[in-house]
One Martini backbone bead per residue (centre of mass of N, CA, C, O) as a GRO file, in nm:
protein
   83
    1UNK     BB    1   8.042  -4.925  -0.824
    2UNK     BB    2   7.736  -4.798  -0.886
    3UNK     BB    3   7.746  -4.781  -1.213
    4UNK     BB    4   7.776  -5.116  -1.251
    5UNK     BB    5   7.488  -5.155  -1.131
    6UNK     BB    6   7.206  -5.214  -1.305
    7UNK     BB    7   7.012  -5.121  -1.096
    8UNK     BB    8   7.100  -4.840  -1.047
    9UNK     BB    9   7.110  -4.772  -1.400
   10UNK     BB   10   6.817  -4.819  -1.415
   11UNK     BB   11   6.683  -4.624  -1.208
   12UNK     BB   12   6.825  -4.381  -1.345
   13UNK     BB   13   6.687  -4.389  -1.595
   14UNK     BB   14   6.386  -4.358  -1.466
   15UNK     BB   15   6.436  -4.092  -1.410
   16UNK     BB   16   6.549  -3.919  -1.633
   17UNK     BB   17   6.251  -3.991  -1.752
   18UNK     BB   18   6.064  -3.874  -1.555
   19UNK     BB   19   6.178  -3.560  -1.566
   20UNK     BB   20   6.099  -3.507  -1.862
   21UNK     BB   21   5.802  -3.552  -1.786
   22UNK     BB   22   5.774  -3.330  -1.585
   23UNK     BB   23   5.873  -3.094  -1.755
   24UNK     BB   24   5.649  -3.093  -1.984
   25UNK     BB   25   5.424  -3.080  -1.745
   26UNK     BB   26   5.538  -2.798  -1.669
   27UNK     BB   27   5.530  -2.645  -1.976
   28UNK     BB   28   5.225  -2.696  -1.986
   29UNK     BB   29   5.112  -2.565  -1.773
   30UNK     BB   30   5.231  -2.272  -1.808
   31UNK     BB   31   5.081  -2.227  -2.094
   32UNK     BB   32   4.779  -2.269  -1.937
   33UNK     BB   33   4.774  -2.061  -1.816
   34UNK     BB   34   4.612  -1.827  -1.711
   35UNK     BB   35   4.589  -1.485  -1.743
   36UNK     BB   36   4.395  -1.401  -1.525
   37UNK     BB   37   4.321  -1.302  -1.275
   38UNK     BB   38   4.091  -1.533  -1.144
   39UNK     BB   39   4.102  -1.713  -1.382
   40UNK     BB   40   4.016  -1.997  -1.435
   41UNK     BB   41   4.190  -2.352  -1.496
   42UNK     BB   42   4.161  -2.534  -1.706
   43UNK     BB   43   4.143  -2.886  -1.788
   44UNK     BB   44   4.478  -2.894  -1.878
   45UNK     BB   45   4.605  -2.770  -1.703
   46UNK     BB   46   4.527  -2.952  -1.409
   47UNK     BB   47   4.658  -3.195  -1.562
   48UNK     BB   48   4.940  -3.074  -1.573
   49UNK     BB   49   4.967  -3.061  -1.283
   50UNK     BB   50   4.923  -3.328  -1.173
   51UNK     BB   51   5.130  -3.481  -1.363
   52UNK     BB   52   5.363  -3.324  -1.209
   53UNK     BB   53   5.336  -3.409  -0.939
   54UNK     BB   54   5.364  -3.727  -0.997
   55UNK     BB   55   5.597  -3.766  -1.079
   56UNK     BB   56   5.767  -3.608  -0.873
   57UNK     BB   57   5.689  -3.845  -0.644
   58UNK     BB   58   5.796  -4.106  -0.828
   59UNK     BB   59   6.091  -3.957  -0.785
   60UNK     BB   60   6.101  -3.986  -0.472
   61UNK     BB   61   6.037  -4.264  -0.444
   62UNK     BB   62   6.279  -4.387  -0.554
   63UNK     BB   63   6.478  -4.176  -0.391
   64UNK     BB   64   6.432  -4.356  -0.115
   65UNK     BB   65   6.499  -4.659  -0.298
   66UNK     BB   66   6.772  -4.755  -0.343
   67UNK     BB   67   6.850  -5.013  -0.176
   68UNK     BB   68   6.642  -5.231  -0.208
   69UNK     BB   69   6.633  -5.546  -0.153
   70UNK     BB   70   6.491  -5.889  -0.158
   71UNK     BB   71   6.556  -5.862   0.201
   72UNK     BB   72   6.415  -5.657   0.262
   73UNK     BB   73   6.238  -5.473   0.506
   74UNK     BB   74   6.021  -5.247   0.467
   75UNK     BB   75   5.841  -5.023   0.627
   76UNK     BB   76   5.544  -5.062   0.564
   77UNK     BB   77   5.555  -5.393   0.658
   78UNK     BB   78   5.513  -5.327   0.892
   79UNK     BB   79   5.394  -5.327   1.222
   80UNK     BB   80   5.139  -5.218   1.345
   81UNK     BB   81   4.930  -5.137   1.609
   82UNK     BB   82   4.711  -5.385   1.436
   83UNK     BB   83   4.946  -5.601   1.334
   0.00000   0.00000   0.00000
């Protein structure tokens, strides 16, 4: 069973925190949205745009590696063309 496995539960709660910190960040953008069509988008609006998209990635990117152990070579380590 996967939820008995410590590293999966870790894993799950940091989604769940971080799916949580997205939500904010993107309800605190939607509140900052302009009101008029082409009106500039403040600059509270856009660090809110951003830290929800960032954080959005990095809910990505943990849910791409979840089973990575410590002897596994993820692909990033793999040699590239340069060696």
């Amino acid at each position: 069973d996967s939820m008995s496995d410590p590293r999966e539960q870790r894993r799950n709660d940091w989604i769940d925190l971080l799916e949580g910190v997205a939500y904010y960040h993107m309800k605190k953008c939607n509140e900052t949205a302009p009101v008029l069509y082409m009106q500039e988008p403040s600059e509270e609006h856009t660090m809110h745009k951003v830290y929800c998209e960032a954080v959005k990635e990095a809910i990505g990117l943990i849910r791409m590696l979840p089973t990575a152990g410590p002897d596994e070579v993820l692909p990033q380590y793999d040699e590239g063309p340069a060696g």
